[in-house]
Short mmCIF file of C-alpha atoms in Angstrom, two decimals:
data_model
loop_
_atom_site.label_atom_id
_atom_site.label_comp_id
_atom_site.label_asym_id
_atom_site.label_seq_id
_atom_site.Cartn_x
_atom_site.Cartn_y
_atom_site.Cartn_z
CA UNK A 1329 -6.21 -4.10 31.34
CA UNK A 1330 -5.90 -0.26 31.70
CA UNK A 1331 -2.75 1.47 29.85
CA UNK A 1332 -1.70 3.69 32.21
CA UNK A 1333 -1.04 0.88 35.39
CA UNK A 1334 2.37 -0.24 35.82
CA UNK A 1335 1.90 -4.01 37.09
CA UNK A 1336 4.89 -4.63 39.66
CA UNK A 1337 6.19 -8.28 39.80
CA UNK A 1338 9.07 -8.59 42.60
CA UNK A 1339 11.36 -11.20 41.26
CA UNK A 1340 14.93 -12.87 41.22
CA UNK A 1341 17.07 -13.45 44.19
CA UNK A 1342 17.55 -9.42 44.82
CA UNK A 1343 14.05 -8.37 44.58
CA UNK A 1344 13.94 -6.80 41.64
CA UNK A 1345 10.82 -4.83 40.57
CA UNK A 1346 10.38 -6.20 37.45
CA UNK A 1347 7.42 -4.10 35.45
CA UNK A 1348 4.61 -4.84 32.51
CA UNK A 1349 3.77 -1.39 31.03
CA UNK A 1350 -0.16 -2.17 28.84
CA UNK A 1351 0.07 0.53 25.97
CA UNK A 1352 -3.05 -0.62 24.12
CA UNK A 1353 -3.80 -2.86 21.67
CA UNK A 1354 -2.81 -5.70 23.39
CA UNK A 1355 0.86 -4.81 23.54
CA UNK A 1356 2.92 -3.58 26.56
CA UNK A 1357 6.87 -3.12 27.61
CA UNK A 1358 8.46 -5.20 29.93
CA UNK A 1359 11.11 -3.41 32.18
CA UNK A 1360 13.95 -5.36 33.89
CA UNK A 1361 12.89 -8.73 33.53
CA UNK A 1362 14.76 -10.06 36.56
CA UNK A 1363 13.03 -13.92 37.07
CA UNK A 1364 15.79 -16.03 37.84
CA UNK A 1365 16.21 -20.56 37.93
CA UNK A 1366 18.24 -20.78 40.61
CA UNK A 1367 16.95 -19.98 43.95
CA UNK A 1368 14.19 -17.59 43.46
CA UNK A 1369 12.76 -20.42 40.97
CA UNK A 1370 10.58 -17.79 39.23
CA UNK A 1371 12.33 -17.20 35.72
CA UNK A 1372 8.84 -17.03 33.79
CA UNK A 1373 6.58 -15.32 35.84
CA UNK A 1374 7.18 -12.26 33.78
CA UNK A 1375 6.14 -15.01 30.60
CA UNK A 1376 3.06 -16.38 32.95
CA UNK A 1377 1.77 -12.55 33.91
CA UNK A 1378 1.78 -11.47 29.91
CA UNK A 1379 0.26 -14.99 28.58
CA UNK A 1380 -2.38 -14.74 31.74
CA UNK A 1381 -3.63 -11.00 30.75
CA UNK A 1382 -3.45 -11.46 27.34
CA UNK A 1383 -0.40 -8.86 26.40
CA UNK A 1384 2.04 -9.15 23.68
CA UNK A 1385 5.56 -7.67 24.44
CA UNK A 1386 6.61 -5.48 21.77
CA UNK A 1387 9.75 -4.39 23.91
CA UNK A 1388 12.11 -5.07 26.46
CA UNK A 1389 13.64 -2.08 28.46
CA UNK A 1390 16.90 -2.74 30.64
CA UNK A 1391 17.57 0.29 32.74
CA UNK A 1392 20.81 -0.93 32.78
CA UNK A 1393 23.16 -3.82 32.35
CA UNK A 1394 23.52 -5.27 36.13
CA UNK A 1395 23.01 -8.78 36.28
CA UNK A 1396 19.98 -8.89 38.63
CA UNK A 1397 17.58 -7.19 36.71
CA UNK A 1398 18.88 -9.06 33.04
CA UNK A 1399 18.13 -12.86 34.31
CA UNK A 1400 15.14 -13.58 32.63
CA UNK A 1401 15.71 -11.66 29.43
CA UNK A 1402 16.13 -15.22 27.81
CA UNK A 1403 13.41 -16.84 29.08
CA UNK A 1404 11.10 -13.84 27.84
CA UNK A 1405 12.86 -13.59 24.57
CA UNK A 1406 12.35 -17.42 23.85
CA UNK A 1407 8.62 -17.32 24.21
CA UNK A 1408 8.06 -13.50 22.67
CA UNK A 1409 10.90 -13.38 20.06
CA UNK A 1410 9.24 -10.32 18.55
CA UNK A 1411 10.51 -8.00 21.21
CA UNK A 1412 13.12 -6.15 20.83
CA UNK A 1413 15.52 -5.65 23.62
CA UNK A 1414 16.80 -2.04 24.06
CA UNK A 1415 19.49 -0.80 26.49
CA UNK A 1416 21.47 2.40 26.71
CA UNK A 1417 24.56 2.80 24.63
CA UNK A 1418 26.84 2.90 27.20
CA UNK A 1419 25.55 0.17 29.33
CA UNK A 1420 25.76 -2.54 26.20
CA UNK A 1421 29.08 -3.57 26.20
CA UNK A 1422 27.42 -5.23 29.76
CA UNK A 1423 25.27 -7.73 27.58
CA UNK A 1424 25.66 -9.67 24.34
CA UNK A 1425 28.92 -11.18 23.05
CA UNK A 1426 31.10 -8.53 25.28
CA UNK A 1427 28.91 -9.10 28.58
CA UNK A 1428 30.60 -12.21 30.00
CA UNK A 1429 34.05 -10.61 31.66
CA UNK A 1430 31.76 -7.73 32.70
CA UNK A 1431 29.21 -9.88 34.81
CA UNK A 1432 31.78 -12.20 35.92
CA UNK A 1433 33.46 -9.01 37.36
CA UNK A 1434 30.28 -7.62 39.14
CA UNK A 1435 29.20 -11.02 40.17
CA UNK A 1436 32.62 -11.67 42.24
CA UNK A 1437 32.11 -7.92 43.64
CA UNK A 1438 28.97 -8.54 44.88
CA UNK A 1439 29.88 -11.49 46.56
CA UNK A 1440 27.84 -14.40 44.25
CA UNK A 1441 29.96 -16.98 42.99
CA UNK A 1442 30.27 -16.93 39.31
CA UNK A 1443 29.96 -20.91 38.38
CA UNK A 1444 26.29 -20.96 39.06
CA UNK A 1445 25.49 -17.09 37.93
CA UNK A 1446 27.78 -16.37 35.38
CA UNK A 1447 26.03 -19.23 32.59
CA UNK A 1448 22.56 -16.71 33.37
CA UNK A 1449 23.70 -13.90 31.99
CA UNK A 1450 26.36 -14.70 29.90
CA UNK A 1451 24.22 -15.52 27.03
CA UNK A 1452 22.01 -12.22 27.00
CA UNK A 1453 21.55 -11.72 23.11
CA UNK A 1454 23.01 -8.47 21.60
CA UNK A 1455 20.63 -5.31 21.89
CA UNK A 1456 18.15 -4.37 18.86
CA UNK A 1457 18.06 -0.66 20.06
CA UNK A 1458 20.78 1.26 21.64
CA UNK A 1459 18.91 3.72 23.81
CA UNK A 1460 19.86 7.75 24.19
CA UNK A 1461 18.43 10.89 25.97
CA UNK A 1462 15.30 12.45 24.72
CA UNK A 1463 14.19 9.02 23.07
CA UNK A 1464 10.87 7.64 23.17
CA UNK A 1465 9.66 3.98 23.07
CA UNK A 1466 7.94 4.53 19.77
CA UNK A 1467 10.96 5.24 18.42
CA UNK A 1468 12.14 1.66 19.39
CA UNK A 1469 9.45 0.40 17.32
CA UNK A 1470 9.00 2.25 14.29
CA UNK A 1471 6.79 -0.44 13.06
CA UNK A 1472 4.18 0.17 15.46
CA UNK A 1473 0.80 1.93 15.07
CA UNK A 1474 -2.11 2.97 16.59
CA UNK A 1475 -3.05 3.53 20.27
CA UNK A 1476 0.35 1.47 21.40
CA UNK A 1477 2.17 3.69 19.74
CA UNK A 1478 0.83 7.02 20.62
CA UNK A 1479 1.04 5.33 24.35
CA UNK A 1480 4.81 4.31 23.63
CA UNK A 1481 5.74 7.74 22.84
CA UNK A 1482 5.02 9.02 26.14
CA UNK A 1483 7.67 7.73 27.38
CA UNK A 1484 10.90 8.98 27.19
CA UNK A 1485 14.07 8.00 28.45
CA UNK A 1486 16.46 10.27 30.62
CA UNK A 1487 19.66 9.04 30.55
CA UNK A 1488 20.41 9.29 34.35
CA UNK A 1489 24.59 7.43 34.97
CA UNK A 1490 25.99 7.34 38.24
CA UNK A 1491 24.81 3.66 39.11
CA UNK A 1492 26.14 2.55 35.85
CA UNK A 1493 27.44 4.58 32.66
CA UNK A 1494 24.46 3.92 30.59
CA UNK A 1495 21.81 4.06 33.40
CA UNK A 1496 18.47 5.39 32.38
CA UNK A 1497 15.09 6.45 33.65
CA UNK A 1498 11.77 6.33 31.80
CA UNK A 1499 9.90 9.79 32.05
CA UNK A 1500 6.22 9.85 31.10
CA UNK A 1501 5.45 13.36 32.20
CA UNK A 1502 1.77 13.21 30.58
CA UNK A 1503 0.80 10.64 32.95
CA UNK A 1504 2.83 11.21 35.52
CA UNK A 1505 4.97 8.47 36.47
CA UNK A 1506 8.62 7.53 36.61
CA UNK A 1507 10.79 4.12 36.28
CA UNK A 1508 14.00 5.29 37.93
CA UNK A 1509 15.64 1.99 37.78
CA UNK A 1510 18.60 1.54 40.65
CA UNK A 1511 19.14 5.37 40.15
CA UNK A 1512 16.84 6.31 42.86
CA UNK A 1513 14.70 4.46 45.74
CA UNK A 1514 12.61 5.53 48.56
CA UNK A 1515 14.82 7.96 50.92
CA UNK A 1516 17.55 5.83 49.08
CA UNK A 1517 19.67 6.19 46.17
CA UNK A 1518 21.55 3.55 43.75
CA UNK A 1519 25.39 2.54 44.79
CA UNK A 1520 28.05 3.37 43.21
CA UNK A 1521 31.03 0.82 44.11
CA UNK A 1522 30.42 -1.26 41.47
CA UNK A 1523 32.51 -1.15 38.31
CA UNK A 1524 31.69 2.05 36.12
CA UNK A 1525 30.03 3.20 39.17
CA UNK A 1526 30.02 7.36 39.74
CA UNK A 1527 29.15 8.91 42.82
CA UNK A 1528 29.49 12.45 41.35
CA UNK A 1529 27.49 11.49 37.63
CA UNK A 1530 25.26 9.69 40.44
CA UNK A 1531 24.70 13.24 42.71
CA UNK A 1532 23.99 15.10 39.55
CA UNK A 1533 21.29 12.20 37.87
CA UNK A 1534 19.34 12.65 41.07
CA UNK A 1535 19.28 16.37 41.28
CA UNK A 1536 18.31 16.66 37.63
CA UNK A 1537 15.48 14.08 38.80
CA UNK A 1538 14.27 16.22 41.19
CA UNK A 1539 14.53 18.89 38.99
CA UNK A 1540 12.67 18.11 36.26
CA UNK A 1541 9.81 15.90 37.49
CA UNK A 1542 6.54 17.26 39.00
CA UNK A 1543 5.56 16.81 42.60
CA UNK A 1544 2.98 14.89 41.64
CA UNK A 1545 4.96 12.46 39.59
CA UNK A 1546 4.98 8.89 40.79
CA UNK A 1547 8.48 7.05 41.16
CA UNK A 1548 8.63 3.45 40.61
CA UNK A 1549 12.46 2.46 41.28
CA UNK A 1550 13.94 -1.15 40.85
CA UNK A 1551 13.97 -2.36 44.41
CA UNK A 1552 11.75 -2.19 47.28
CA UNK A 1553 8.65 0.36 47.47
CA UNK A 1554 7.16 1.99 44.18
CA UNK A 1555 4.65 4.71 43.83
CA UNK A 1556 5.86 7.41 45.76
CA UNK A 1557 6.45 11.01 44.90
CA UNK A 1558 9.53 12.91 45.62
CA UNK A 1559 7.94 14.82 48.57
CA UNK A 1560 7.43 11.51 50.74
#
């Protein structure tokens, strides 16, 4: 499987764009693992796709803390407990031990009823790596060697609030491609009426977007179409 493909898996009952990462070696990074029991019935195809190609997750990357895109973080962490699950600083109050008023809040706000969410995400274990600007997944896993590792550094995260406080994008500027999360979609851009929403922080993430990556750079964003550059 080739180490510079992003493999796209729409899952969960938003459509989250849940995505495998291959960095060599048989290992890969898992972004937004959003499979979910109820309704969607899909909470480990993320688990089937890796098992199927024959990857090992070394990491899980939450671009930030909204419920849709953490549902299957269990289900993934149950059958791969070796990866660790990194989310920025200032999203993690939204998982772990602190996470349950939070998504209980968001839930009601975005109109799903807590009793049969609420037990999905309210038992998201506590981060292993609080993420920050300028990091790079390598750093997540000092441990790691080799051709994953020199493939994990690549990427680095932009830490891009607006959507939430602790929003982040994942930059690899050698390859040219983007995961914007919910920070930035096709002719569309993340909300920002949901609690610790921003609209300014939100305005000034997307400009410095813009800003910094090439014209050539491909965005893959958390929802609906991926692979497009910032001229389209």
């Amino acid at each position: 499987m080739e180490e510079k493909k992003i493999h796209r898996i729409v899952c969960g009952p938003l459509g989250v764009n849940t995505f495998v990462v291959p960095v060599g070696d048989g290992k890969a990074f898992v972004v937004d693992p959003a499979g979910c029991k109820m309704d969607t019935v899909d909470e480990l195809v993320v688990n089937k796709f890796l098992r199927e190609n024959g990857l090992d997750p070394v990491l899980i990357v939450l671009t930030h803390g909204h419920f849709d895109h953490i549902f299957a973080v269990p289900a993934l962490s149950a059958e791969f407990p070796g990866a660790k699950l990194a989310i920025h600083k200032n999203d993690a109050m939204m998982i772990g031990a602190s996470g349950s008023e939070y998504q209980a809040n968001h839930l009601a706000r975005f109109g799903y009823g807590s009793l049969k969410y609420l037990p999905l995400v309210s038992n998201i274990r506590e981060p292993d790596v609080l993420l920050a600007e300028g990091m790079t997944l390598a750093e997540c896993v000092p441990e790691m060697g080799g051709e994953a590792s020199e493939n994990l550094a690549k990427w680095r995260v932009m830490h891009t609030p607006g959507h939430t406080p602790g929003g982040i994008c994942l930059y690899n500027e050698s390859d040219d491609m983007i995961i914007t999360g919910d920070t930035i979609f096709f002719r569309a851009v993340g909300r920002t009426d949901m609690p610790g929403g921003d609209e300014r922080l939100l305005e000034c993430s997307i400009g410095r977007i813009l800003t910094d990556i090439k014209d050539s750079t491909l965005m893959y964003p958390g929802h609906d179409r991926i692979a497009f550059t910032k001229k389209d």
